[in-house]
Coordinates of C-alpha atoms and ligand atoms in Angstrom, one line a residue:
M14 CA 24.7 7.3 22.3
L15 CA 21.3 6.5 20.8
D16 CA 18.2 6.9 22.8
L17 CA 16.7 3.4 22.7
P18 CA 13.6 1.9 24.2
N19 CA 14.1 0.0 27.5
E20 CA 13.5 -3.5 26.1
I21 CA 16.2 -2.9 23.4
N22 CA 18.7 -1.5 25.9
Y23 CA 18.0 -4.4 28.2
T24 CA 18.4 -7.0 25.4
L25 CA 21.7 -5.5 24.1
D26 CA 23.1 -5.2 27.6
K27 CA 22.2 -8.7 28.5
L28 CA 24.1 -10.0 25.3
Y29 CA 27.1 -7.8 26.1
G30 CA 27.0 -9.1 29.7
C31 CA 27.4 -12.7 28.5
G32 CA 30.3 -11.8 26.3
Y33 CA 28.6 -11.5 22.9
D34 CA 28.7 -8.8 20.3
A35 CA 25.3 -7.2 19.5
Y36 CA 24.2 -4.5 17.1
L37 CA 21.1 -2.7 15.9
V38 CA 20.8 -3.0 12.2
G39 CA 18.5 -2.2 9.3
G40 CA 15.5 0.2 9.6
A41 CA 16.1 1.4 13.1
V42 CA 19.7 2.6 12.4
R43 CA 18.6 4.1 9.0
D44 CA 15.7 6.0 10.6
T45 CA 17.8 7.2 13.5
L46 CA 20.5 8.5 11.1
M47 CA 17.7 10.3 9.2
Q48 CA 16.6 11.8 12.5
K49 CA 13.3 10.0 12.2
P50 CA 11.7 8.0 15.0
A51 CA 12.5 4.4 14.6
H52 CA 9.6 1.9 14.6
D53 CA 11.1 -1.5 14.2
Y54 CA 14.3 -2.6 16.0
D55 CA 16.3 -5.5 14.6
I56 CA 19.1 -6.8 16.7
T57 CA 21.9 -8.9 15.2
T58 CA 24.4 -10.8 17.4
S59 CA 27.5 -13.0 17.4
A60 CA 25.5 -15.5 19.6
T61 CA 24.1 -18.5 17.8
P62 CA 20.3 -19.0 18.2
A63 CA 20.9 -21.7 20.8
E64 CA 23.2 -19.3 22.7
V65 CA 20.5 -16.6 22.5
E66 CA 18.1 -19.0 24.0
R67 CA 20.4 -19.7 26.9
V68 CA 21.1 -15.9 27.5
F69 CA 17.4 -15.3 27.8
A70 CA 16.6 -18.5 29.7
G71 CA 14.4 -16.7 32.2
H72 CA 12.2 -15.1 29.4
R73 CA 9.6 -16.4 27.0
V74 CA 11.5 -17.1 23.8
V75 CA 9.7 -17.7 20.5
K76 CA 11.7 -19.6 18.0
T77 CA 10.4 -17.6 15.1
G78 CA 12.8 -18.5 12.4
M79 CA 15.5 -20.7 14.0
K80 CA 16.5 -22.0 10.5
H81 CA 17.4 -18.4 9.5
G82 CA 18.8 -17.6 12.9
T83 CA 16.0 -15.5 14.3
V84 CA 14.7 -15.8 17.8
T85 CA 12.1 -13.5 19.4
V86 CA 12.5 -12.8 23.1
I87 CA 9.7 -11.3 25.0
V88 CA 11.0 -8.5 27.3
D89 CA 8.4 -6.8 29.6
G90 CA 5.7 -8.0 27.2
V91 CA 7.5 -6.6 24.1
P92 CA 8.7 -8.9 21.4
V93 CA 12.4 -8.3 20.5
E94 CA 13.8 -9.9 17.4
I95 CA 17.4 -11.2 17.6
T96 CA 19.1 -12.6 14.5
S97 CA 22.5 -14.3 14.7
F98 CA 25.3 -13.0 12.4
R99 CA 25.0 -14.9 9.1
L100 CA 27.3 -15.5 6.2
E101 CA 26.0 -14.8 2.7
S102 CA 25.2 -18.1 1.0
T103 CA 24.6 -19.2 -2.6
Y104 CA 21.0 -18.9 -3.8
S105 CA 20.3 -21.6 -6.5
D106 CA 16.7 -20.6 -6.8
G107 CA 17.0 -16.9 -6.5
R108 CA 14.7 -16.9 -3.5
H109 CA 16.1 -18.9 -0.6
P110 CA 19.8 -19.3 0.5
D111 CA 21.0 -22.8 0.0
A112 CA 22.4 -23.0 3.5
V113 CA 22.4 -20.8 6.5
T114 CA 25.8 -20.5 8.2
F115 CA 26.3 -18.5 11.3
S116 CA 29.3 -16.3 11.9
R117 CA 31.0 -14.5 14.8
D118 CA 31.9 -11.5 12.8
V119 CA 29.4 -8.6 12.2
K120 CA 31.2 -7.8 8.9
D121 CA 30.0 -11.1 7.4
D122 CA 26.5 -10.3 8.3
L123 CA 26.6 -6.8 6.8
C124 CA 27.9 -8.2 3.5
R125 CA 24.7 -10.2 3.0
R126 CA 22.4 -7.2 3.4
D127 CA 20.7 -5.8 0.3
L128 CA 21.4 -2.0 0.3
T129 CA 24.1 0.1 1.8
I130 CA 21.5 2.2 3.7
N131 CA 20.3 -1.1 5.4
A132 CA 23.8 -2.3 6.1
V133 CA 24.9 0.0 8.9
A134 CA 25.2 -1.6 12.3
Y135 CA 25.2 0.2 15.6
S136 CA 26.6 -1.1 18.9
K137 CA 26.3 0.7 22.2
Q138 CA 29.8 -0.4 22.9
K139 CA 31.5 0.1 19.6
G140 CA 29.4 2.7 17.8
Y141 CA 28.7 2.5 14.1
V142 CA 30.1 -0.2 11.7
D143 CA 29.7 1.2 8.2
L144 CA 31.6 -1.0 5.7
F145 CA 29.8 0.2 2.5
G146 CA 29.4 3.9 2.9
G147 CA 25.8 3.5 4.1
V148 CA 26.0 6.6 6.4
S149 CA 27.0 8.8 3.5
D150 CA 24.4 7.3 1.2
I151 CA 21.8 8.1 3.8
E152 CA 23.1 11.6 4.0
N153 CA 23.1 12.0 0.2
R154 CA 19.8 10.1 -0.2
I155 CA 21.1 7.3 -2.4
I156 CA 20.0 3.7 -2.9
R157 CA 22.9 1.5 -3.7
C158 CA 23.4 -2.3 -3.6
V159 CA 25.9 -3.7 -1.2
G160 CA 28.6 -5.0 -3.6
D161 CA 27.9 -5.9 -7.2
P162 CA 24.2 -5.3 -8.0
D163 CA 24.0 -8.0 -10.7
D164 CA 25.3 -10.5 -8.2
R165 CA 23.0 -9.3 -5.4
F166 CA 19.9 -9.4 -7.6
A167 CA 20.9 -12.8 -9.0
E168 CA 21.1 -14.2 -5.4
D169 CA 17.8 -12.9 -4.2
H170 CA 15.4 -11.7 -6.9
L171 CA 13.1 -9.7 -4.6
R172 CA 15.9 -7.3 -4.0
L173 CA 15.4 -5.3 -7.1
L174 CA 11.8 -4.5 -6.1
R175 CA 13.1 -3.7 -2.6
A176 CA 15.5 -1.1 -4.1
M177 CA 12.5 0.4 -6.0
R178 CA 10.4 0.3 -2.8
F179 CA 12.9 2.0 -0.6
S180 CA 13.5 4.7 -3.3
S181 CA 9.8 5.4 -3.4
V182 CA 9.2 5.5 0.3
L183 CA 12.4 7.4 1.3
G184 CA 12.5 9.6 -1.7
F185 CA 16.1 8.5 -2.4
T186 CA 17.7 8.3 -5.8
I187 CA 18.8 4.9 -7.1
E188 CA 22.4 5.1 -8.0
E189 CA 23.3 4.5 -11.7
N190 CA 24.8 1.0 -11.5
T191 CA 22.0 -0.3 -9.3
K192 CA 19.5 1.3 -11.6
E193 CA 20.9 -0.3 -14.7
A194 CA 21.1 -3.6 -13.0
I195 CA 17.4 -3.4 -12.1
H196 CA 16.5 -2.9 -15.7
R197 CA 18.9 -5.5 -16.9
N198 CA 17.7 -8.1 -14.4
R199 CA 14.0 -7.3 -14.4
K200 CA 12.9 -10.7 -15.5
Y201 CA 14.0 -12.1 -12.1
I202 CA 11.0 -10.6 -10.6
L203 CA 8.8 -13.2 -12.3
T204 CA 10.2 -15.9 -10.1
V205 CA 9.2 -14.2 -6.8
S206 CA 6.0 -15.2 -5.1
H207 CA 3.0 -13.0 -5.7
E208 CA 2.6 -12.4 -2.0
R209 CA 6.1 -11.0 -1.6
V210 CA 5.8 -9.0 -4.8
F211 CA 2.5 -7.5 -3.6
A212 CA 3.8 -6.6 -0.2
E213 CA 6.6 -4.6 -1.8
L214 CA 4.4 -3.1 -4.5
C215 CA 1.9 -1.8 -1.9
K216 CA 4.7 0.0 0.0
L217 CA 6.1 1.3 -3.3
L218 CA 2.7 2.6 -4.4
C219 CA 2.2 4.5 -1.1
G220 CA 5.7 6.1 -1.2
G221 CA 6.2 9.8 -1.8
N222 CA 8.3 9.0 -4.9
A223 CA 5.9 6.5 -6.4
K224 CA 5.4 8.6 -9.5
E225 CA 9.1 8.7 -10.3
I226 CA 9.6 5.0 -9.7
L227 CA 6.6 3.9 -11.7
H228 CA 7.8 6.1 -14.5
E229 CA 11.4 5.1 -14.5
Y230 CA 10.8 1.4 -13.9
S231 CA 7.7 0.8 -16.0
D232 CA 9.5 -2.2 -17.6
V233 CA 9.5 -3.9 -14.2
I234 CA 5.9 -2.9 -13.5
F235 CA 4.7 -4.2 -16.9
L236 CA 6.2 -7.6 -16.1
L237 CA 4.2 -7.7 -12.9
I238 CA 1.1 -6.2 -14.4
P239 CA 1.0 -6.8 -18.2
E240 CA -2.5 -5.3 -18.2
L241 CA -0.8 -1.9 -17.8
A242 CA 1.8 -2.5 -20.6
V243 CA -0.9 -1.9 -23.3
Q244 CA -1.2 1.7 -21.9
K245 CA 2.3 2.6 -23.0
G246 CA 2.3 4.6 -26.1
C247 CA -1.5 4.7 -26.2
E248 CA -2.3 8.3 -26.8
R249 CA -5.3 9.5 -24.9
E250 CA -7.7 12.2 -26.0
Y251 CA -7.0 15.1 -23.7
G252 CA -8.2 17.8 -26.1
D253 CA -4.6 18.8 -26.9
G254 CA -3.4 15.3 -26.4
G255 CA -1.8 16.3 -23.1
G256 CA 1.5 15.2 -24.5
Y257 CA 1.6 11.9 -22.7
D258 CA 0.3 8.4 -23.0
L259 CA -2.2 6.5 -20.9
Y260 CA 0.4 4.9 -18.7
E261 CA 1.7 8.3 -17.8
H262 CA -1.8 9.5 -17.1
T263 CA -2.2 6.5 -14.7
V264 CA 1.0 7.3 -12.9
N265 CA 0.1 11.0 -12.6
C266 CA -3.3 10.0 -11.3
I267 CA -1.6 7.9 -8.6
S268 CA 0.5 10.9 -7.6
Y269 CA -2.7 13.0 -7.1
T270 CA -4.3 10.6 -4.6
E271 CA -3.6 10.5 -0.9
P272 CA -1.0 7.8 0.0
L273 CA -3.7 5.3 1.0
L274 CA -3.4 1.8 -0.4
H275 CA -7.0 1.4 -1.6
L276 CA -7.0 4.7 -3.4
R277 CA -3.6 4.1 -5.0
L278 CA -4.5 0.7 -6.2
A279 CA -7.8 2.1 -7.6
A280 CA -5.8 4.8 -9.4
L281 CA -3.3 2.3 -10.7
L282 CA -6.0 0.1 -12.2
H283 CA -8.7 2.6 -13.0
D284 CA -8.0 2.7 -16.8
T285 CA -6.9 -0.8 -17.4
V286 CA -9.2 -1.5 -20.3
K287 CA -9.4 1.9 -22.0
P288 CA -7.0 1.1 -24.9
S289 CA -9.2 -1.7 -26.2
G290 CA -11.8 0.8 -27.2
A291 CA -15.5 0.9 -26.2
D292 CA -16.7 3.0 -23.4
G293 CA -20.0 2.9 -21.6
A294 CA -21.6 0.4 -19.3
D295 CA -19.9 -2.7 -20.8
T296 CA -16.5 -1.2 -20.4
L297 CA -17.3 -0.6 -16.7
R298 CA -18.0 -4.3 -16.2
I299 CA -14.9 -5.3 -18.1
R300 CA -12.8 -2.8 -16.3
D301 CA -14.0 -4.1 -13.0
T302 CA -13.0 -7.6 -14.0
V303 CA -9.5 -6.6 -15.2
A304 CA -8.8 -4.9 -12.0
A305 CA -10.2 -7.8 -10.0
N306 CA -8.1 -10.2 -12.0
V307 CA -4.9 -8.3 -11.4
L308 CA -5.6 -8.0 -7.7
S309 CA -6.5 -11.6 -7.2
R310 CA -3.5 -12.8 -9.2
L311 CA -1.3 -10.7 -6.9
R312 CA -3.0 -12.3 -3.9
C313 CA -4.6 -9.1 -2.7
S314 CA -7.2 -9.8 0.0
S315 CA -10.8 -10.1 -1.2
A316 CA -11.9 -7.3 1.1
L317 CA -9.4 -4.9 -0.4
T318 CA -10.1 -6.2 -3.9
D319 CA -13.8 -5.4 -3.4
T320 CA -13.1 -2.0 -2.1
V321 CA -10.8 -1.1 -5.0
C322 CA -13.1 -2.5 -7.6
R323 CA -16.1 -0.7 -6.2
I324 CA -14.3 2.6 -6.5
I325 CA -13.2 1.8 -10.1
Q326 CA -16.7 0.7 -11.0
H327 CA -18.1 4.1 -10.2
C328 CA -15.3 6.3 -11.3
D329 CA -17.1 7.2 -14.6
D330 CA -20.3 8.0 -12.9
E331 CA -21.5 11.6 -13.4
I332 CA -21.2 13.4 -10.0
N333 CA -21.8 17.1 -9.7
G334 CA -22.5 19.1 -6.5
E335 CA -24.9 21.3 -8.4
D336 CA -27.5 18.5 -8.1
K337 CA -27.6 17.9 -4.4
V338 CA -30.3 15.3 -4.6
A339 CA -28.4 13.3 -7.2
V340 CA -25.3 13.4 -5.0
K341 CA -27.2 12.1 -2.0
R342 CA -28.8 9.4 -4.2
F343 CA -25.3 8.4 -5.3
A344 CA -24.0 8.2 -1.7
S345 CA -27.1 6.2 -0.8
K346 CA -26.5 3.8 -3.6
V347 CA -22.8 3.1 -3.0
G348 CA -22.3 4.0 0.6
I349 CA -20.7 7.2 2.1
K350 CA -17.1 5.8 2.2
T351 CA -17.1 4.5 -1.4
A352 CA -18.8 7.8 -2.6
K353 CA -16.0 9.9 -1.0
D354 CA -13.3 7.6 -2.4
V355 CA -14.9 7.7 -5.9
I356 CA -14.8 11.5 -5.8
K357 CA -11.2 11.4 -4.6
L358 CA -10.3 9.2 -7.6
K359 CA -12.2 11.4 -10.0
R360 CA -10.4 14.4 -8.7
A361 CA -7.1 12.8 -9.2
D362 CA -8.1 11.6 -12.7
I363 CA -9.0 15.2 -13.7
L364 CA -5.8 16.7 -12.2
A365 CA -3.9 14.1 -14.2
Q366 CA -5.4 15.5 -17.4
D367 CA -5.1 18.6 -19.4
P368 CA -5.6 21.7 -17.2
R369 CA -8.5 22.9 -19.4
F370 CA -10.6 20.2 -17.7
Y371 CA -9.8 21.5 -14.2
G372 CA -13.1 23.4 -14.3
R373 CA -14.8 20.0 -13.4
L374 CA -13.1 20.0 -10.1
A375 CA -15.5 22.6 -8.6
G376 CA -18.6 20.3 -9.1
L377 CA -16.7 17.4 -7.5
N378 CA -15.6 19.5 -4.5
A379 CA -19.1 20.6 -4.0
A380 CA -20.3 17.0 -4.2
Y381 CA -17.7 16.0 -1.6
D382 CA -19.0 18.7 0.7
I383 CA -22.6 17.6 0.3
I384 CA -21.6 14.0 1.3
C385 CA -19.6 15.3 4.3
E386 CA -22.5 17.4 5.4
A387 CA -24.9 14.5 5.1
E388 CA -22.6 12.3 7.1
E389 CA -22.2 15.0 9.9
N390 CA -25.9 15.6 10.1
G391 CA -26.6 11.8 10.2
A392 CA -28.9 12.3 7.1
A393 CA -30.9 9.2 6.2
L394 CA -29.1 7.5 3.3
N395 CA -30.1 3.9 4.1
V396 CA -33.5 2.3 4.6
S397 CA -32.4 1.4 8.1
D398 CA -31.9 5.1 8.9
L399 CA -35.6 5.8 8.3
A400 CA -38.0 6.5 11.2
I401 CA -40.3 3.7 9.9
N402 CA -39.7 0.1 9.2
G403 CA -41.2 -2.9 7.4
R404 CA -43.8 -3.5 10.2
D405 CA -45.1 0.1 9.8
I406 CA -45.5 -0.5 6.0
I407 CA -47.4 -3.7 6.7
S408 CA -49.6 -1.8 9.2
L409 CA -50.8 0.2 6.2
G410 CA -52.4 -3.0 4.8
V411 CA -49.5 -4.0 2.6
K412 CA -48.8 -7.7 2.2
K413 CA -45.5 -9.1 3.3
G414 CA -43.1 -9.5 0.4
P415 CA -40.7 -7.5 -1.8
V416 CA -43.1 -4.7 -2.1
V417 CA -42.4 -3.7 1.5
G418 CA -38.8 -3.1 0.7
E419 CA -39.8 -1.2 -2.4
L420 CA -42.0 1.1 -0.4
L421 CA -39.3 1.7 2.2
R422 CA -36.9 2.7 -0.7
Y423 CA -39.6 5.0 -2.0
A424 CA -39.8 6.6 1.4
L425 CA -36.1 6.9 1.6
D426 CA -35.9 8.6 -1.8
G427 CA -38.6 10.9 -0.5
V428 CA -36.4 11.9 2.4
I429 CA -33.2 12.2 0.2
S430 CA -35.1 14.4 -2.3
D431 CA -36.6 16.5 0.6
A432 CA -40.1 15.6 -0.5
V433 CA -40.8 14.4 3.1
Q434 CA -39.1 14.7 6.5
N435 CA -37.7 11.6 8.2
E436 CA -40.4 11.6 10.8
R437 CA -42.7 8.7 11.4
D438 CA -46.2 10.1 10.9
M439 CA -45.1 12.1 7.9
L440 CA -43.4 9.1 6.3
L441 CA -46.5 6.9 6.9
K442 CA -48.7 9.6 5.2
Y443 CA -46.3 9.9 2.4
V444 CA -46.3 6.1 1.7
A445 CA -50.0 5.8 2.2
A446 CA -50.7 8.6 -0.3
H447 CA -48.4 6.7 -2.8
I448 CA -50.3 3.5 -2.5
G449 CA -53.7 5.2 -2.3
V450 CA -54.5 4.3 1.3
K451 CA -56.4 6.9 3.4
Ligands
ATP516 P1 11.2 -1.3 7.2 O1 10.9 -2.4 8.3 O2 11.1 0.1 7.6 O3 10.4 -1.6 5.9 P2 13.8 -2.5 7.2 O4 15.1 -2.0 6.6 O5 13.8 -2.8 8.6 O6 12.7 -1.5 6.8 P3 13.1 -5.2 6.7 O7 12.4 -5.8 5.4 O8 12.4 -5.3 8.0 O9 13.5 -3.7 6.3 O10 14.5 -6.0 6.8 C1 15.4 -5.7 7.8 C2 16.8 -5.7 7.3 O11 17.1 -7.0 6.8 C3 17.1 -4.8 6.1 O12 17.3 -3.5 6.6 C4 18.2 -5.5 5.4 O13 19.4 -5.2 6.1 C5 17.9 -6.9 5.6 N1 17.2 -7.5 4.5 C6 15.8 -7.7 4.4 N2 15.5 -8.3 3.3 C7 16.6 -8.6 2.6 C8 16.9 -9.2 1.4 N3 16.0 -9.6 0.6 N4 18.2 -9.3 1.1 C9 19.2 -8.8 1.9 N5 19.0 -8.2 3.0 C10 17.7 -8.1 3.4
MG517 MG1 12.1 -3.9 9.5

């Protein structure tokens, strides 16, 4: 008997009490079989949505997706999703079923699920229902389509990306037939909405197996992000060549970042314009734009796009802990959070190159420590951290206007470079001396 949260036990028992069949299915069953804590409980039942509403008449019921048979019942303040058993339908557009037909048999419902590992149902009364060998695939860590993969991908085009995502996140191997069908049917992915693609891509990127998936399924990735396709076969100068191309470098770089979305997206796009040639300031601007274009096309939020592009924009900046003042100036210019992320990306970028460049890591690690120390000590890195403000500058006889800001920045740089302490009188003297006021 599975150990289930109260609201789930209650919901299942209530359905059983009214004579309906009810099962847990999907992620919760999969996680439990993997001995992992489940986070998201999906219930599937023989009751139609209207019947579910009647069973839970005394509760708040939200008709989340009545068309698809999903009703959300609020039990003790917790939302519980209940979906009626459904028959697989035809999908003329590769995205939406043509019709939704309810069934009284759990087997019908399991047939319409994407992967065997997601098609195991569990009933408190009847135990597991495992029609497609999902339990053994979970044990053997295998991703396999329910039924014929070509048919399943033709029905719903998102499924091929879901297979890749689950493989990346769970670290499972995609079985040969499913794998070949992903490659064969890759063009389907172009018909899926950018929002759904991006949601899957983000999970895929943050998975423990992202490197392997991005490597094996580069053909799918290049359809989604053609800007990366030009990296394939593009030899990069690694001294000894490193033995791999720029796309492989990108993929390795991702694997050396923490599984945090903004860092992984920055790693994915950090070299997007390198093959076209020129380096230097212009390249930075172009690179920024390419990354921003990709992200906005994929409907990434503008806040996340900004975060990612700021990291990329500075990833070629020279940062070395030997020059403490320069590091603090850098953190002051871009902000502490971005500065740390830039260093993380630079570290990954080096680790993804020939080991003879690893010597550069020491300078980056030292820079990272300097920034952490500044953060812990509450060091002044912004004008607003100073012990003086604009009024103090004006009290020195300076006229209102942009020069006030300039003088505050001069004072800040004095503090950052240890020329003066962040103390009111000392700062005023320091600025006064600069402008020649006694
Ligand atoms: P997690 O929530 O941890 O990402 P999950 O397995 O619960 O994993 P969901 O996307 O929440 O994944 O979907 C719930 C279940 O619905 C899946 O386990 C699967 O059985 C089914 N499912 C979801 N999307 C599809 C699809 N496109 N085609 C077929 N079945 C699907
Ligand atoms: Mg889920």
